[in-house]
Short mmCIF file of C-alpha atoms and ligand atoms in Angstrom, two decimals:
data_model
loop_
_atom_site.label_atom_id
_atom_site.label_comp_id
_atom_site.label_asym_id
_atom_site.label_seq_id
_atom_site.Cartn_x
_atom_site.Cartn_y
_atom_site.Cartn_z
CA UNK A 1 111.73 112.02 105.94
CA UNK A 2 107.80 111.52 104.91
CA UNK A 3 105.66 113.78 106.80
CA UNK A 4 102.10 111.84 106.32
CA UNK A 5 100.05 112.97 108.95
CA UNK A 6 97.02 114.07 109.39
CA UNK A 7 96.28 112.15 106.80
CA UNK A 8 92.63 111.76 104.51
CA UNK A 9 90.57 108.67 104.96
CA UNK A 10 87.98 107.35 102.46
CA UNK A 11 84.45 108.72 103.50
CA UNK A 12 83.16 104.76 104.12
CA UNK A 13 84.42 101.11 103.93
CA UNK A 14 81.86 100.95 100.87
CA UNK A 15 83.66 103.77 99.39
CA UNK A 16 87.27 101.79 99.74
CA UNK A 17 86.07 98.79 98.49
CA UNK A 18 84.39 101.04 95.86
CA UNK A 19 88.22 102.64 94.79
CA UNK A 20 89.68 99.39 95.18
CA UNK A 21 87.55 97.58 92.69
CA UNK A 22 88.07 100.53 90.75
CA UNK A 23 91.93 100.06 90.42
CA UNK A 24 91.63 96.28 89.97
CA UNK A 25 88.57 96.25 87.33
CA UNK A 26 90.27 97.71 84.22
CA UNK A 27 91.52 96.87 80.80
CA UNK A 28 92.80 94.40 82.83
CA UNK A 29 89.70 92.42 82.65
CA UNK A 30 87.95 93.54 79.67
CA UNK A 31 91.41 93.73 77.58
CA UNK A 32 93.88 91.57 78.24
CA UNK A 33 91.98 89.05 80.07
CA UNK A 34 89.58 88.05 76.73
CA UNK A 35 93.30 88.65 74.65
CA UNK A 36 95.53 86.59 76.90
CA UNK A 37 92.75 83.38 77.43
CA UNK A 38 92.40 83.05 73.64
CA UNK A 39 96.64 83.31 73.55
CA UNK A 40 97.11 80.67 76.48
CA UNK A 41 94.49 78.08 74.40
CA UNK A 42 91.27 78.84 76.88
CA UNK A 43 90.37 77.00 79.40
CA UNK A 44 93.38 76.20 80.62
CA UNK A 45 94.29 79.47 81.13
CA UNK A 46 91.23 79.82 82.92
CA UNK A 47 91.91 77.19 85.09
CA UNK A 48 95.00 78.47 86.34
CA UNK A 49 93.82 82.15 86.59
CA UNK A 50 91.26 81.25 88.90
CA UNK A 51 93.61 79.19 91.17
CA UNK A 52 95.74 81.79 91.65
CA UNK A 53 92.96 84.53 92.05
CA UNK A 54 91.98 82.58 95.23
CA UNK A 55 95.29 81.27 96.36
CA UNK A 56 98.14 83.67 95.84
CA UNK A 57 95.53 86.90 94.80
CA UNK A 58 92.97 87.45 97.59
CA UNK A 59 95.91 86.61 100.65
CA UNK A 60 98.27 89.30 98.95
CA UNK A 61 95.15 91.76 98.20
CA UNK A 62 94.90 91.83 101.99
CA UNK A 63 98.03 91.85 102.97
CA UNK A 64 98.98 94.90 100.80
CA UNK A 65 95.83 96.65 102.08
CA UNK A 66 97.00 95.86 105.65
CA UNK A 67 100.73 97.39 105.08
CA UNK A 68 99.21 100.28 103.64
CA UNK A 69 97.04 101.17 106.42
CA UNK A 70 99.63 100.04 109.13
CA UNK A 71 102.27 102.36 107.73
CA UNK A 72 99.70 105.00 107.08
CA UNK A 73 101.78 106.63 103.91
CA UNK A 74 103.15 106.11 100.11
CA UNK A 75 104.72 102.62 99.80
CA UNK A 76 108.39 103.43 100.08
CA UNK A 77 107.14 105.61 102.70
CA UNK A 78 105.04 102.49 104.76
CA UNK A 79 107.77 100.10 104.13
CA UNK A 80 110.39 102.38 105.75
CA UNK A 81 108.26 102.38 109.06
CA UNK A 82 107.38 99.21 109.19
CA UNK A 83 111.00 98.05 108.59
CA UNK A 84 111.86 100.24 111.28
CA UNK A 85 109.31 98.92 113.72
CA UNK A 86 110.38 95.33 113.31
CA UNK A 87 114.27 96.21 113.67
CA UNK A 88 114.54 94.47 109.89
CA UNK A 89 117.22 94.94 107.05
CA UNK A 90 116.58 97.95 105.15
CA UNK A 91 116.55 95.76 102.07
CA UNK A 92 112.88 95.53 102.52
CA UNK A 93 112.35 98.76 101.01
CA UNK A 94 112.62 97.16 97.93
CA UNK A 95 108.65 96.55 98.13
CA UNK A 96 108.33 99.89 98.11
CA UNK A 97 110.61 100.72 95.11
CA UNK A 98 109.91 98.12 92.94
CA UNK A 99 106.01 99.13 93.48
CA UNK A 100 106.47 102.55 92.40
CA UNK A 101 108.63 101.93 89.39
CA UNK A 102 106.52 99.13 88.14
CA UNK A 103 103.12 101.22 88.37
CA UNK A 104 105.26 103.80 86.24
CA UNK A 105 105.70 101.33 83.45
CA UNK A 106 102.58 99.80 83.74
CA UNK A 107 101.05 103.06 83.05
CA UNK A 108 103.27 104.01 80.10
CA UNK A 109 101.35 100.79 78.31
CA UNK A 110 98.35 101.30 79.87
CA UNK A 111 97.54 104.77 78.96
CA UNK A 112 98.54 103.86 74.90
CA UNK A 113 96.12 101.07 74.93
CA UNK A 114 93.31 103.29 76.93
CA UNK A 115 94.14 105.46 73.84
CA UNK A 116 93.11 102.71 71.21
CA UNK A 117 89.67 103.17 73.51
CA UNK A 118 89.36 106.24 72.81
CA UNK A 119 89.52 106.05 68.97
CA UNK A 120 87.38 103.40 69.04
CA UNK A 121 85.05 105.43 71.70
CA UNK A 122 85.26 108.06 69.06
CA UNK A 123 84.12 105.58 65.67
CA UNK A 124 81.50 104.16 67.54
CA UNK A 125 79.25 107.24 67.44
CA UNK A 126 79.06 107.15 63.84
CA UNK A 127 78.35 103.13 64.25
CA UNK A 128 79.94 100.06 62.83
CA UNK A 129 76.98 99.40 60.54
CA UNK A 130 77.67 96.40 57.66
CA UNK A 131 81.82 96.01 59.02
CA UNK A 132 83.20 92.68 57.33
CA UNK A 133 85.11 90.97 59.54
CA UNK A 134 88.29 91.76 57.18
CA UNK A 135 87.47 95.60 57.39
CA UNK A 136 87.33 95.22 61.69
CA UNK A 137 91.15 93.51 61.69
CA UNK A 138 92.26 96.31 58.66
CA UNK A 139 90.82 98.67 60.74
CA UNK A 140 92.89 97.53 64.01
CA UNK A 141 96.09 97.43 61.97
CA UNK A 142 95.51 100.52 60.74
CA UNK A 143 95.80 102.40 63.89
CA UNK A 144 98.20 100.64 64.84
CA UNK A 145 99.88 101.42 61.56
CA UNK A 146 99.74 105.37 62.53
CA UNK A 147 102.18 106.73 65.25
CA UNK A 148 100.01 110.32 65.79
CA UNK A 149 97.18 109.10 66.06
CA UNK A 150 98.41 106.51 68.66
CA UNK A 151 100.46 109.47 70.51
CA UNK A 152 97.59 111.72 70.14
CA UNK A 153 95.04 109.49 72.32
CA UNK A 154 97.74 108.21 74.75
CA UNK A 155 98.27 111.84 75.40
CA UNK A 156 94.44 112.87 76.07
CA UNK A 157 94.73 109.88 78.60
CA UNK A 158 97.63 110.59 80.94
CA UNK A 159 96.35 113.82 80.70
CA UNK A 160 92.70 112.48 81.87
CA UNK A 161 94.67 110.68 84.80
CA UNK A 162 96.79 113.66 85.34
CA UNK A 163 93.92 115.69 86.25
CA UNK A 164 92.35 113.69 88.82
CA UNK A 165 95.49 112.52 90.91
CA UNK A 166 96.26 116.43 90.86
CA UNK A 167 92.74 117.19 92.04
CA UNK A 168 93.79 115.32 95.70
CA UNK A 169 92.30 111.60 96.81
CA UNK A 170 89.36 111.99 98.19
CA UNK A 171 87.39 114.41 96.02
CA UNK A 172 88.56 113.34 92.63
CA UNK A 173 89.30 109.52 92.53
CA UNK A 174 85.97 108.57 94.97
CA UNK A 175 83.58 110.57 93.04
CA UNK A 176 84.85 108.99 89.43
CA UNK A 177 84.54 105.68 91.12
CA UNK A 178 80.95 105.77 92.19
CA UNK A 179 79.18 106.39 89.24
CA UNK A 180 80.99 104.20 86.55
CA UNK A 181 81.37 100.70 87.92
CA UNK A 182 77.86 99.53 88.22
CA UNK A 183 77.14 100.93 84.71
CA UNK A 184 79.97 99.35 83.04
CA UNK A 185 78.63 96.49 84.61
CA UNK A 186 75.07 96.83 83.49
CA UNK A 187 76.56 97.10 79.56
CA UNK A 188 78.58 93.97 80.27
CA UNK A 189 74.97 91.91 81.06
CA UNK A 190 73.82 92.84 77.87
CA UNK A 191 76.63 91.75 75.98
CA UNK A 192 76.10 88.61 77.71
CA UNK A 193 72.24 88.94 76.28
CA UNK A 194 73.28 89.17 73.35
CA UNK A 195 75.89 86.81 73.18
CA UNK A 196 73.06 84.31 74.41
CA UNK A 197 70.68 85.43 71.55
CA UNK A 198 72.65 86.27 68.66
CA UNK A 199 76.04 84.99 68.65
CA UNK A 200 77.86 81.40 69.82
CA UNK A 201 77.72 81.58 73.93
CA UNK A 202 78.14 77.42 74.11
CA UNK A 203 81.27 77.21 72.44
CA UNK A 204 82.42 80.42 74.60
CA UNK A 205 81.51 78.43 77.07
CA UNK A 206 82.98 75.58 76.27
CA UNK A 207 86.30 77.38 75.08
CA UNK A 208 86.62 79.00 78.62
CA UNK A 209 85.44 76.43 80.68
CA UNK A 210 86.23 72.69 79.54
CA UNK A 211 89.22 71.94 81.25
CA UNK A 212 91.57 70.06 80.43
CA UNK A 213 94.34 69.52 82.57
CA UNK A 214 96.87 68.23 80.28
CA UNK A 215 96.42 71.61 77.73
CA UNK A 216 98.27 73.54 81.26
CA UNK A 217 102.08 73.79 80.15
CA UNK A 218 104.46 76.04 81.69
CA UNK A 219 103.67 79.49 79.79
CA UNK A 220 100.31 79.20 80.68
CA UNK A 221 101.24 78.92 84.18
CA UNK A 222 103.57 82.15 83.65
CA UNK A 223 100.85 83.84 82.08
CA UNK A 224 97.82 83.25 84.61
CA UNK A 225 99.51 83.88 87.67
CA UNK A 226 101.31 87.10 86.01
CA UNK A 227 97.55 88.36 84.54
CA UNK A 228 96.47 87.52 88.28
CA UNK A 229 98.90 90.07 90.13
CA UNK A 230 98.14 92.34 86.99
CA UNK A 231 94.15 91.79 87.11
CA UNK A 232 93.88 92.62 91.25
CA UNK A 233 96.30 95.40 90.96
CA UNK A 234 99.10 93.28 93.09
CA UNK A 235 102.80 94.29 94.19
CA UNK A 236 102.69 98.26 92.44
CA UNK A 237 102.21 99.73 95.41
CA UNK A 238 98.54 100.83 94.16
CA UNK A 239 96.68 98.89 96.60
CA UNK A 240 99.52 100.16 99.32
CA UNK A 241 98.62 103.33 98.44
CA UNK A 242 94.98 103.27 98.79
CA UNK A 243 95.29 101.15 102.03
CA UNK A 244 97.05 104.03 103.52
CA UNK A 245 94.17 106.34 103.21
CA UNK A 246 91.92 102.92 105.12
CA UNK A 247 91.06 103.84 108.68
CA UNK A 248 91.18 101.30 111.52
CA UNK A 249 87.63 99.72 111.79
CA UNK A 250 86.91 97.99 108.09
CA UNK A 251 87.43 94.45 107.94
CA UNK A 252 90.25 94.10 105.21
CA UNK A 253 89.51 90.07 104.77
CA UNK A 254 85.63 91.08 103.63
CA UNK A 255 86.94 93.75 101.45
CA UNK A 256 89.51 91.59 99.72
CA UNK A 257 87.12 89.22 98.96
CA UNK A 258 84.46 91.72 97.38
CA UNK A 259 86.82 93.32 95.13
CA UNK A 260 87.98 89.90 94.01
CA UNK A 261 85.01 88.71 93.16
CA UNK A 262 84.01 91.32 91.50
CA UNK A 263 86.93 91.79 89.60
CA UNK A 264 86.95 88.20 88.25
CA UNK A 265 82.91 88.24 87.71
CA UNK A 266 83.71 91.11 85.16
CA UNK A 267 86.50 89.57 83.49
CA UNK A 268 84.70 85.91 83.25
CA UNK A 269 81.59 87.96 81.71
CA UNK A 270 83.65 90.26 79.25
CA UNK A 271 85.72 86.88 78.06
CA UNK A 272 82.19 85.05 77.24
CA UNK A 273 80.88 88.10 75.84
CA UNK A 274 83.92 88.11 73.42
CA UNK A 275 84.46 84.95 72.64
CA UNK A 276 80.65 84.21 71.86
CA UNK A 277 81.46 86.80 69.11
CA UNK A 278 84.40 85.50 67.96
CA UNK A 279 83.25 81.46 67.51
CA UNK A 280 79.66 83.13 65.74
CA UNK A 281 81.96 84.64 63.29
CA UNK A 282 84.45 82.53 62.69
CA UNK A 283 87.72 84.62 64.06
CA UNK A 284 90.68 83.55 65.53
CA UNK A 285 90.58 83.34 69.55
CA UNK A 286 94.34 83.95 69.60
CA UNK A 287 94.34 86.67 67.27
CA UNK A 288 96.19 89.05 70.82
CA UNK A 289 96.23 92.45 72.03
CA UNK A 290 93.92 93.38 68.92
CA UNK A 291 90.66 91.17 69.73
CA UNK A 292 88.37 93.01 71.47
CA UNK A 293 88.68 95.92 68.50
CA UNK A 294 88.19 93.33 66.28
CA UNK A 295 85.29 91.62 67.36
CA UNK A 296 83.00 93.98 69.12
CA UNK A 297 82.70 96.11 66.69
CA UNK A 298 81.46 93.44 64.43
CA UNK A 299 78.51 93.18 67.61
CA UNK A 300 77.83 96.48 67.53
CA UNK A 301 76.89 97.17 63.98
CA UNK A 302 74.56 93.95 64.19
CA UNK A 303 72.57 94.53 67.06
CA UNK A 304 69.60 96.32 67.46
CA UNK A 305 70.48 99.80 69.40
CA UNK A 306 74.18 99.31 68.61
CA UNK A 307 74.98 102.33 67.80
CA UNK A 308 73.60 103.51 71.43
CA UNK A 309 75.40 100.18 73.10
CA UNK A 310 78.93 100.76 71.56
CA UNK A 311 79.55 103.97 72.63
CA UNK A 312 78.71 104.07 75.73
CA UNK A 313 80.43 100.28 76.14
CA UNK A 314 83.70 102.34 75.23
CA UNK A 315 83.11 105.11 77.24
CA UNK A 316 82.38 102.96 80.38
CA UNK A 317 85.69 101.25 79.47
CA UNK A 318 87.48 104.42 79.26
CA UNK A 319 85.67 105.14 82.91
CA UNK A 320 87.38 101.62 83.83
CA UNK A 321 90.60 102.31 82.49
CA UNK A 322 90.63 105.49 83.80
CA UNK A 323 90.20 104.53 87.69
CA UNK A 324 93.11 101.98 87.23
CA UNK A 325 95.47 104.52 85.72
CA UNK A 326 94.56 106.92 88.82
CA UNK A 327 96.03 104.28 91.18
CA UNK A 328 98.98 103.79 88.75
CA UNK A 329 100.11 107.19 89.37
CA UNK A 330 98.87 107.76 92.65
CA UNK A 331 101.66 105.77 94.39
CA UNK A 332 104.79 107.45 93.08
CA UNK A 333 103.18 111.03 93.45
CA UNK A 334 102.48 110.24 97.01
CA UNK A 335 105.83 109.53 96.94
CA UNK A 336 107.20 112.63 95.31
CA UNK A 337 104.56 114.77 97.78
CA UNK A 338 105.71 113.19 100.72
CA UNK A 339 109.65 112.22 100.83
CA UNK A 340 110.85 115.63 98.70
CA UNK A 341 107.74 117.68 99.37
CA UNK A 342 106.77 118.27 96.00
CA UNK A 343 102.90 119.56 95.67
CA UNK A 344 100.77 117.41 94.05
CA UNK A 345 100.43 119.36 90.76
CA UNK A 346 103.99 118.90 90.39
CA UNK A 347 104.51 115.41 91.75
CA UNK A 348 101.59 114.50 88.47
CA UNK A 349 103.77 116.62 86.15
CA UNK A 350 106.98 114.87 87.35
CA UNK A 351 105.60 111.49 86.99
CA UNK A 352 102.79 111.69 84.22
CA UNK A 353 105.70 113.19 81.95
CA UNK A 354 108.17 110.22 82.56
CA UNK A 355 105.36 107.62 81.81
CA UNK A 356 104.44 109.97 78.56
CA UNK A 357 107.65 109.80 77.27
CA UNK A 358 107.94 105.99 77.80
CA UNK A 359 104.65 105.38 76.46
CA UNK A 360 105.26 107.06 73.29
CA UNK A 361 107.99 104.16 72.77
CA UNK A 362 105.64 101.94 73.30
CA UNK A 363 103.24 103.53 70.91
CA UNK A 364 106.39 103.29 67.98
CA UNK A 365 106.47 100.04 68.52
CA UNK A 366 103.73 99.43 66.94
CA UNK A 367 105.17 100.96 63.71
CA UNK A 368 108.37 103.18 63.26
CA UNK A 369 110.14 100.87 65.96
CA UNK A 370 108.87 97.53 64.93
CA UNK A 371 111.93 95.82 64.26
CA UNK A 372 113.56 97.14 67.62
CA UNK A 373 113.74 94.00 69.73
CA UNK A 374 115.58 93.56 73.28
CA UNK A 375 115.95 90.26 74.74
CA UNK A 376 113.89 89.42 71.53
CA UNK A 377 110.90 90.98 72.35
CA UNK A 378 109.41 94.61 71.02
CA UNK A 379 108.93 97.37 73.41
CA UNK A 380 105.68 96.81 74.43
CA UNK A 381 106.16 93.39 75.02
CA UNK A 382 109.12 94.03 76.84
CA UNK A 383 107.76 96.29 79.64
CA UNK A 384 104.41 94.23 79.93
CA UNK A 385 106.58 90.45 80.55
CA UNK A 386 108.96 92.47 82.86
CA UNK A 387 106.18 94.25 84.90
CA UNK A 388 103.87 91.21 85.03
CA UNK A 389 105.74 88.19 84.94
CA UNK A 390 108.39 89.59 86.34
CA UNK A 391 107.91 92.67 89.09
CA UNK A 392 104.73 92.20 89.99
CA UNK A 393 105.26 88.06 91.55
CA UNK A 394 108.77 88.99 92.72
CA UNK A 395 106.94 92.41 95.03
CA UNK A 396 104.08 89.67 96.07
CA UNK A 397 106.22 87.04 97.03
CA UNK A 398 108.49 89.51 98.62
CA UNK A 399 105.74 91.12 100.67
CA UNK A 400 104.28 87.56 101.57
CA UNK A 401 107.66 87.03 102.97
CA UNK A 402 108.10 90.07 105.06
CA UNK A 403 103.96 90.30 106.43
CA UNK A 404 104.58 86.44 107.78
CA UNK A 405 107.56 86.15 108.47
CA UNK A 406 109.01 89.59 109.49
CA UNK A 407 106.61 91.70 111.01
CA UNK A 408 105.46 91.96 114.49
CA UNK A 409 101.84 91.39 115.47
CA UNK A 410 100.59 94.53 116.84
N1 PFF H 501 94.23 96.04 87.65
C1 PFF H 501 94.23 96.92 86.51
C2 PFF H 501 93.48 96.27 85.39
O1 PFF H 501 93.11 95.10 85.51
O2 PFF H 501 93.23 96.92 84.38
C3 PFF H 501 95.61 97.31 86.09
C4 PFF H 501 96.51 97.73 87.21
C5 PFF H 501 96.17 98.83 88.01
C6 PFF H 501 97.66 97.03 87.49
C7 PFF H 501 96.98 99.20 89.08
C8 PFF H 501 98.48 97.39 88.54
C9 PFF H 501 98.13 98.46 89.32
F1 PFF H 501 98.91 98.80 90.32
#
């Protein structure tokens, strides 16, 4: 049985919302957001993503935060005590599961493209100076093209994420948190400035904004609401897990709707940022998981103080990345800690290794394991549809159904 009392609470409502922002502001939004508008023909992608931001995202944000703090431990762990204070079916606990195994997938991916970060974080200190267009995609493919190098940097990740979660909640994952957020969104301004001044900002404008309603077909729909639950962090458990460590007197409505906003101001500002590079030059918008380290690099060896912008853009996305991965291992360690008593050192080891080992199959299938294909997709592709279109809205619309229409009001 979970033994999770006494347990730690944040030092201040500032610093929750500070964690929980944190977790949802990622390569979520800087990543996949720019990749996955210019996949899903722009604006309409936009369209929908927004809708279900406010609709289906903020209402689940606090309702995960509120089973969290109610059940005051890891997510299999609060939905086992909440199930047993309503008197309902033990199938519940399926929140709690499919949370914990999702975030472990999730993080497999996650940590192989933080590692393409990293290289990248690495080039930029010897700048992108006089980069063709052609030499930023070659470039792209060429990492991808190389399996060490790929394993080498996913490796230095989990183990960045390993250390913190093993260094206990409070001290490690608030004190990350603090610093990094408002710089990363200080860089993100001036790639807005210069997006304005030197590159095509009205047609990323009108690329993200002019919607059309009739350009919104069923995949799109898919793909919003699934980069929605991915964006806020929804239905892993992550949010669970931090809500648990949420004392009794913040206001989890005001909270919900600071992190959201914040999390989509960032990924509205890195998307125009992006695109107003990629209309200036002339690349494709649905070029996919590549465009980011195709096209900011081309930004970076233009603009004035470029070679002091890029890295520390990269490094502040690492910082990003690297406060969402925390929360992605956080809730199955607090799981391993608390129902088989594991110490936390272990509980990391346990669970960082598992997502290691699945991430390096990710990372092959890029190259080696190209041609493997289930259900006709590759391996990455595979665990990122079946975690966010598939997981991720089946745990939300479970734990919609069980916070309205199973729980008691206390
Ligand atoms: N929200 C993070 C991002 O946008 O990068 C990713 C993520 C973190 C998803 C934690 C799920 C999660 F539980």
């Amino acid at each position: 049985m979970e033994t999770a009392t006494p347990r730690t609470h944040w030092s201040s409502r500032w610093a929750f919302i500070l964690v929980t922002a944190g977790s949802a502001i990622g390569l979520g939004n800087i990543w996949k957001f720019p990749y996955m508008t210019g996949t899903n023909g722009g604006s309409a992608f936009v369209l929908v993503y927004l809708l279900c931001i406010s609709c289906i995202g903020v209402p689940l944000l606090m309702a995960e935060t509120m089973l969290g703090r109610r059940g005051q431990a890891n997510p299999v762990g609060t939905m086992r005590r909440l199930i047993a204070e309503a008197g309902a079916s033990r199938a519940w606990i399926a929140i709690g599961f499919i949370g914990i195994l999702g975030a472990l997938i999730i993080l497999s991916f996650y940590s192989v493209v933080a590692g393409w970060i990293l290289e990248y974080a690495a080039r930029s200190f010897a700048g992108f100076a006089s980069l063709t267009r052609e030499q930023a995609s070659a470039n792209f493919s060429a990492l991808l093209a190389d399996p060490l190098r790929l394993i080498s940097w996913h490796t230095a990740f989990m183990l960045l994420t390993g250390w913190v979660v093993a260094s206990g909640v409070t001290s490690g994952i608030e004190r990350a948190n603090k610093i990094m957020m408002p710089a990363l969104f200080a860089i993100i301004v001036l790639l807005i400035i210069y997006g304005i001044v030197a590159a095509d900002m009205g047609a990323a404008l009108r690329f993200m904004f002019h919607f059309d309603l009739g350009a919104v077909r069923r995949e799109v729909v898919l793909s919003a609401m699934g980069h929605a639950f991915f964006t806020l962090s929804l239905g892993m458990g992550a949010i669970m897990a931090y809500g648990s460590y949420l004392d009794r007197e913040t206001s989890i409505t005001r909270t919900a709707f600071y992190v959201a906003l914040a999390d989509t101001g960032i990924a509205l500002m890195a998307g125009l940022a992006i695109f107003a590079i990629v209309f200036a030059h002339g690349l494709e918008p649905a070029s996919g998981p590549g465009l980011i380290l195709q096209t900011l690099p081309l930004a970076f060896g233009q603009m004035p103080g470029g070679i002091v912008v890029g890295p520390l853009f990269f490094i502040l996305v690492i910082f990003a990345a690297w406060t969402s991965s925390i929360s992605l291992m956080e809730p199955f360690c607090s799981f391993l800690i608390e129902r088989f008593g594991l110490s936390r050192r272990a509980a990391v080891v346990s669970m960082g290794f598992a997502a290691w080992l699945l991430g390096i199959a990710v990372a092959l299938s890029f190259n080696e394991w190209s041609g493997v294909k289930i259900l006709g997709l590759g391996i990455f592709d595979l665990l990122d549809t079946l975690t966010t279109k598939i997981m991720m809205p089946l745990a939300g619309l479970l734990i919609a159904l069980f916070v309205g229409w199973v729980m008691h009001r206390r």
